[in-house]
Coordinates of N, CA and C in Angstrom, one line a residue:
M1 N 8.5 17.7 -32.2 CA 9.4 17.9 -31.3 C 8.9 17.6 -29.9
F2 N 7.7 18.3 -29.4 CA 6.9 17.8 -28.2 C 6.6 15.8 -27.9
A3 N 6.4 16.0 -29.5 CA 6.0 14.2 -28.8 C 7.8 13.4 -28.5
A4 N 8.4 13.1 -29.5 CA 9.5 13.0 -29.2 C 9.8 13.8 -27.6
Y5 N 9.5 14.1 -27.5 CA 10.0 14.7 -25.8 C 9.4 14.2 -24.6
Y6 N 8.0 14.5 -24.8 CA 7.0 13.5 -24.4 C 7.7 11.8 -24.3
R7 N 8.0 11.0 -25.5 CA 8.0 10.1 -25.3 C 9.3 9.8 -24.6
E8 N 10.3 9.5 -24.8 CA 11.9 9.8 -23.8 C 11.4 9.8 -22.1
A9 N 10.7 10.8 -22.0 CA 10.5 11.5 -20.5 C 9.8 10.2 -19.8
A10 N 8.7 9.9 -20.5 CA 7.6 8.7 -20.1 C 8.3 7.6 -20.2
M11 N 8.8 6.9 -21.2 CA 10.0 5.7 -21.1 C 11.2 6.0 -19.8
R12 N 11.8 6.9 -19.7 CA 12.2 7.2 -18.0 C 11.9 7.1 -17.0
Q13 N 10.8 7.6 -17.4 CA 9.6 7.2 -16.1 C 9.2 6.1 -15.7
M14 N 8.9 5.1 -17.0 CA 8.5 3.7 -16.7 C 9.7 2.9 -16.7
E15 N 10.8 3.5 -17.1 CA 12.2 2.6 -16.9 C 12.9 2.8 -15.3
T16 N 12.3 4.4 -14.8 CA 12.9 4.3 -13.3 C 11.9 3.3 -12.4
S17 N 10.3 3.1 -12.6 CA 9.6 2.6 -12.1 C 10.2 1.7 -12.0
L18 N 10.4 0.8 -13.4 CA 10.8 -1.3 -13.6 C 11.7 -1.8 -12.6
V19 N 12.1 -0.6 -12.5 CA 13.6 -0.6 -11.2 C 13.5 -0.9 -10.0
G20 N 12.8 0.4 -9.6 CA 12.4 -0.2 -8.5 C 11.1 -1.3 -8.2
I21 N 10.3 -1.0 -8.8 CA 9.5 -2.3 -8.4 C 9.9 -4.5 -8.6
S22 N 11.5 -3.9 -9.8 CA 11.5 -5.2 -10.0 C 12.2 -5.8 -8.4
D23 N 13.2 -4.6 -8.3 CA 13.9 -4.8 -6.9 C 13.1 -5.4 -5.7
M24 N 11.8 -4.2 -5.7 CA 11.0 -4.8 -4.6 C 10.7 -6.1 -4.6
L25 N 10.0 -6.7 -5.3 CA 9.2 -7.7 -5.5 C 10.6 -8.8 -5.3
V26 N 11.2 -8.7 -5.2 CA 12.2 -10.3 -4.7 C 13.6 -9.8 -3.5
M27 N 13.5 -8.7 -3.8 CA 14.8 -8.1 -2.4 C 14.1 -7.9 -1.0
S28 N 12.9 -7.4 -1.4 CA 11.8 -7.3 0.3 C 11.0 -7.6 0.0
P29 N 10.5 -7.9 1.6 CA 9.2 -8.2 1.9 C 8.0 -7.4 2.6
G30 N 8.2 -6.3 1.9 CA 7.2 -5.2 1.7 C 7.1 -4.8 2.9
E31 N 6.1 -3.6 2.6 CA 5.7 -3.3 4.2 C 4.3 -2.9 4.4
P32 N 3.7 -4.0 5.9 CA 4.8 -4.3 6.5 C 5.3 -5.9 6.0
A33 N 6.4 -5.5 6.5 CA 6.5 -7.4 6.4 C 5.7 -8.4 6.0
D34 N 4.4 -8.1 6.7 CA 3.5 -8.7 6.9 C 2.2 -8.8 5.8
W35 N 2.5 -7.9 5.2 CA 1.2 -7.4 4.5 C 0.1 -8.4 4.4
E36 N 0.6 -9.2 3.5 CA -0.1 -10.7 2.8 C -1.4 -11.1 4.2
F37 N -1.0 -10.8 5.1 CA -1.7 -10.9 6.9 C -2.4 -10.3 6.7
S38 N -2.4 -8.3 6.5 CA -3.4 -7.6 7.0 C -4.1 -7.2 5.7
A39 N -5.1 -5.9 6.1 CA -5.5 -5.7 5.0 C -5.2 -4.3 3.9
L40 N -5.4 -4.3 2.8 CA -4.7 -3.6 2.2 C -3.8 -2.8 3.0
E41 N -5.3 -1.9 3.1 CA -5.1 -0.5 3.8 C -3.5 0.1 4.5
N42 N -3.7 -1.1 4.6 CA -2.2 -1.1 6.0 C -0.8 -1.7 4.9
A43 N -1.1 -1.9 3.8 CA 0.5 -2.0 3.3 C 0.5 -1.2 2.3
S44 N 1.9 -0.3 2.2 CA 3.0 0.8 1.6 C 3.6 -0.1 1.0
S45 N 3.9 -0.7 0.8 CA 4.6 -1.3 -0.5 C 4.3 -2.8 -0.5
F46 N 4.6 -3.7 -2.0 CA 4.0 -5.4 -1.9 C 5.2 -5.9 -2.4
G47 N 6.1 -6.4 -1.6 CA 7.2 -7.0 -1.8 C 7.0 -8.7 -1.4
L48 N 7.9 -9.4 -2.4 CA 7.6 -10.9 -3.0 C 7.9 -11.6 -2.2
A49 N 9.0 -11.2 -1.3 CA 10.5 -11.8 -1.0 C 10.7 -12.4 0.7
A50 N 10.8 -13.6 1.3 CA 10.5 -14.4 2.4 C 11.9 -13.9 2.4
S51 N 12.8 -14.1 2.1 CA 14.6 -13.3 2.1 C 14.6 -12.6 0.4
R52 N 15.5 -12.2 0.8 CA 16.5 -12.1 -0.9 C 17.2 -12.9 -1.8
N53 N 15.7 -12.3 -2.9 CA 15.5 -13.5 -4.1 C 14.9 -15.2 -4.3
S54 N 14.4 -14.7 -2.8 CA 13.6 -15.5 -1.9 C 12.1 -15.6 -2.3
L55 N 11.2 -16.6 -2.9 CA 9.9 -15.7 -2.9 C 9.1 -16.9 -2.0
S56 N 7.8 -15.3 -1.4 CA 6.7 -16.6 -0.8 C 5.4 -16.9 -0.9
L57 N 5.6 -18.1 -0.5 CA 4.2 -18.7 -1.9 C 3.1 -18.1 -1.1
Q58 N 2.7 -17.8 0.2 CA 2.0 -16.7 0.6 C 1.5 -15.2 -0.1
K59 N 3.0 -14.8 0.0 CA 2.8 -13.1 -0.6 C 2.4 -13.4 -1.7
L60 N 2.6 -14.4 -3.0 CA 2.4 -14.6 -4.2 C 0.7 -14.3 -4.6
S61 N 0.3 -15.8 -3.5 CA -0.8 -16.4 -3.4 C -1.8 -14.5 -3.0
A62 N -1.3 -13.9 -2.8 CA -2.3 -13.0 -1.8 C -2.2 -11.4 -2.5
L63 N -0.7 -11.5 -3.4 CA -0.7 -10.6 -4.9 C -2.1 -10.5 -5.6
Q64 N -1.8 -12.4 -5.8 CA -2.4 -12.7 -7.5 C -4.8 -12.3 -6.4
S65 N -4.6 -12.7 -5.6 CA -6.6 -12.4 -5.4 C -6.6 -10.7 -5.0
L66 N -5.4 -9.9 -5.5 CA -5.5 -8.6 -5.0 C -5.9 -7.9 -6.1
N67 N -5.7 -8.8 -7.3 CA -6.5 -8.1 -9.3 C -7.4 -7.7 -8.7
S68 N -8.1 -7.7 -7.9 CA -9.6 -6.9 -7.6 C -9.3 -5.6 -7.0
S69 N -7.8 -5.2 -6.5 CA -7.9 -4.0 -6.2 C -6.2 -3.1 -7.0
Y70 N -6.7 -3.5 -7.9 CA -5.4 -3.8 -9.0 C -4.7 -2.4 -9.2
D71 N -5.2 -1.1 -8.8 CA -5.3 0.5 -9.1 C -4.7 0.9 -8.3
K72 N -4.8 0.6 -6.7 CA -4.4 0.9 -5.3 C -3.2 -0.4 -5.2
V73 N -2.8 -1.5 -5.8 CA -1.9 -2.3 -6.0 C -1.0 -1.8 -6.4
R74 N -1.2 -1.5 -8.2 CA -0.5 -0.9 -8.8 C 0.3 0.7 -8.8
E75 N -0.5 1.4 -7.8 CA 0.0 2.8 -7.4 C 1.1 2.3 -5.8
G76 N 0.7 1.6 -5.4 CA 1.7 1.1 -4.0 C 2.9 0.8 -4.6
M77 N 2.8 -0.2 -5.8 CA 4.2 -0.1 -6.3 C 5.1 0.3 -7.2
G78 N 4.7 2.1 -7.2 CA 5.2 2.8 -7.8 C 5.2 2.7 -9.0
A79 N 4.0 2.3 -9.6 CA 4.1 2.2 -11.5 C 3.8 3.1 -11.7
G80 N 3.1 4.6 -10.5 CA 2.5 6.0 -11.0 C 1.2 5.7 -12.4
A81 N 1.3 6.3 -13.7 CA 0.6 6.8 -14.4 C 0.3 5.3 -15.5
S82 N 1.6 4.4 -15.6 CA 2.0 3.3 -16.1 C 1.3 2.3 -15.4
Q83 N 0.3 1.4 -16.6 CA 0.4 -0.1 -16.2 C 1.4 -1.1 -15.6
L84 N 0.6 -2.3 -15.2 CA 1.8 -3.2 -14.7 C 1.4 -4.1 -14.7
Y85 N 2.0 -5.2 -15.3 CA 2.5 -7.2 -15.2 C 3.1 -7.9 -14.7
I86 N 2.6 -8.1 -13.9 CA 4.1 -9.5 -12.9 C 3.8 -10.9 -13.4
A87 N 4.3 -11.7 -13.7 CA 4.3 -13.1 -14.2 C 5.5 -14.0 -13.0
V88 N 5.3 -14.3 -13.0 CA 6.0 -16.1 -12.3 C 6.1 -16.4 -13.3
K89 N 7.5 -17.3 -13.4 CA 7.2 -18.4 -14.1 C 8.4 -19.5 -14.3
G90 N 7.8 -20.8 -14.0 CA 8.5 -22.2 -14.3 C 9.5 -22.2 -15.0
E91 N 10.3 -23.6 -14.8 CA 11.5 -23.6 -15.1 C 10.1 -23.9 -16.8
N92 N 9.8 -24.3 -16.9 CA 9.6 -24.7 -18.3 C 9.2 -23.3 -19.2
G93 N 8.8 -21.9 -18.4 CA 8.4 -20.6 -19.0 C 6.8 -20.5 -18.4
G94 N 5.7 -22.2 -18.1 CA 5.0 -21.0 -17.6 C 4.1 -20.1 -16.6
V95 N 3.2 -20.0 -16.6 CA 3.5 -18.9 -15.4 C 2.3 -19.6 -14.7
I96 N 2.7 -19.3 -13.5 CA 2.0 -19.5 -11.8 C 2.3 -18.8 -11.5
Y97 N 1.8 -17.6 -10.6 CA 1.5 -16.8 -10.8 C 1.7 -15.1 -11.0
S98 N 0.1 -14.4 -11.7 CA 0.2 -13.6 -12.3 C -0.5 -12.3 -11.5
F99 N 0.0 -10.9 -11.5 CA -0.9 -9.9 -11.0 C -1.0 -8.8 -12.0
G100 N -1.3 -8.2 -12.4 CA -2.1 -6.9 -13.5 C -2.6 -7.2 -14.6
N101 N -2.0 -7.0 -15.8 CA -2.7 -6.1 -17.0 C -1.3 -6.5 -18.1
P102 N -1.3 -8.1 -18.6 CA -0.6 -7.6 -20.0 C -0.9 -6.5 -20.3
Y103 N 0.3 -6.5 -21.8 CA -0.3 -5.2 -22.8 C -0.4 -6.1 -23.5
D104 N -1.0 -5.7 -25.1 CA -0.9 -5.9 -26.2 C 0.4 -5.9 -26.8
P105 N 1.3 -7.4 -27.2 CA 2.1 -6.4 -28.0 C 2.6 -6.0 -29.2
I106 N 1.2 -6.4 -30.1 CA 1.4 -5.9 -31.1 C 0.7 -4.3 -31.9
D107 N 0.6 -4.1 -30.1 CA -0.4 -2.8 -30.5 C 0.1 -2.0 -30.5
P108 N 0.5 -0.6 -31.5 CA 1.5 -0.2 -32.1 C 1.2 1.7 -31.5
D109 N 0.7 1.3 -30.0 CA 0.3 2.5 -29.6 C 0.6 2.2 -27.9
I110 N 1.5 1.2 -27.3 CA 1.9 1.6 -26.6 C 3.3 1.4 -26.3
Y111 N 3.6 2.4 -25.0 CA 4.9 1.4 -25.0 C 5.3 0.9 -23.5
S112 N 6.6 0.4 -24.0 CA 6.7 -0.2 -22.8 C 8.2 -1.4 -22.3
V113 N 7.8 -0.9 -21.1 CA 9.3 -2.1 -20.9 C 9.6 -2.8 -19.9
S114 N 9.9 -4.3 -20.0 CA 9.5 -4.8 -18.8 C 11.6 -5.5 -18.6
A115 N 11.5 -6.4 -17.7 CA 12.5 -6.7 -16.9 C 12.6 -8.2 -16.4
D116 N 13.3 -9.5 -16.5 CA 13.4 -10.8 -16.0 C 14.3 -10.6 -14.9
R117 N 14.1 -11.3 -13.3 CA 15.1 -11.1 -12.2 C 14.3 -12.7 -12.0
L118 N 15.8 -13.6 -11.8 CA 15.1 -14.9 -11.2 C 15.4 -14.9 -9.3
A119 N 14.8 -15.4 -9.1 CA 14.8 -15.8 -7.5 C 14.0 -17.4 -7.8
L120 N 14.6 -17.8 -6.6 CA 13.6 -18.7 -5.9 C 12.7 -19.4 -5.1
L121 N 11.4 -20.1 -5.4 CA 10.3 -20.2 -5.1 C 10.7 -21.6 -4.7
D122 N 10.2 -22.0 -2.8 CA 10.2 -23.3 -3.0 C 11.5 -24.3 -3.4
G123 N 12.4 -23.4 -3.4 CA 13.7 -24.4 -3.6 C 13.7 -24.6 -5.1
Q124 N 12.8 -24.1 -5.5 CA 12.9 -23.8 -7.6 C 13.7 -23.0 -8.3
L125 N 14.2 -22.5 -9.1 CA 15.0 -21.4 -10.0 C 13.3 -20.9 -10.8
V126 N 12.7 -19.7 -10.7 CA 11.7 -19.1 -11.3 C 11.9 -17.5 -11.6
K127 N 11.4 -17.3 -12.7 CA 11.4 -16.3 -13.4 C 10.5 -14.8 -13.2
V128 N 10.9 -14.2 -12.6 CA 9.8 -12.9 -12.7 C 10.4 -11.9 -13.3
T129 N 8.5 -11.9 -13.7 CA 8.8 -10.6 -15.4 C 7.6 -9.6 -15.0
V130 N 8.6 -8.6 -15.5 CA 7.6 -7.3 -14.6 C 7.7 -6.4 -16.4
Q131 N 6.3 -6.0 -16.4 CA 6.3 -5.3 -17.3 C 5.4 -3.7 -17.5
V132 N 6.0 -2.8 -17.7 CA 5.2 -1.7 -17.0 C 4.9 -0.7 -18.3
W133 N 4.4 -0.2 -18.6 CA 4.0 0.5 -19.8 C 2.2 1.2 -20.0
R134 N 2.1 1.4 -20.9 CA 1.2 2.6 -20.9 C 1.1 3.0 -22.9
K135 N -0.4 3.2 -23.3 CA -0.5 4.1 -23.8 C -0.3 5.2 -24.7
K136 N 0.5 5.2 -25.8 CA 1.3 6.6 -26.0 C 0.0 7.6 -26.2

């Protein structure tokens, strides 16, 4: 009984985080809006949008370079205790930019939720995939 309750609560928390993170990435420039040019400590949110649903190449490059500060960025994005993976994929499905730790889809001990969002990058349609996951 408690295991089912814990699993349901964890899934709800991950789903809430997923919606917030995916919205922030494609609709917000982050806080401050020029976070990609400032010190990591000054950033409180890491949006990727140059404008609504149009991604900034500079922000994507900056986010990818922050993999070494994964935990701070993950927490700043609102993932809580969950792990996070973000991939921006081109028209052919290949990953152009990524951030974080992808989960192993065949690991039975992982809860995960994911969302795909469409956006523009340099005038081209891209898919932003966000995965939020944790071990059981």
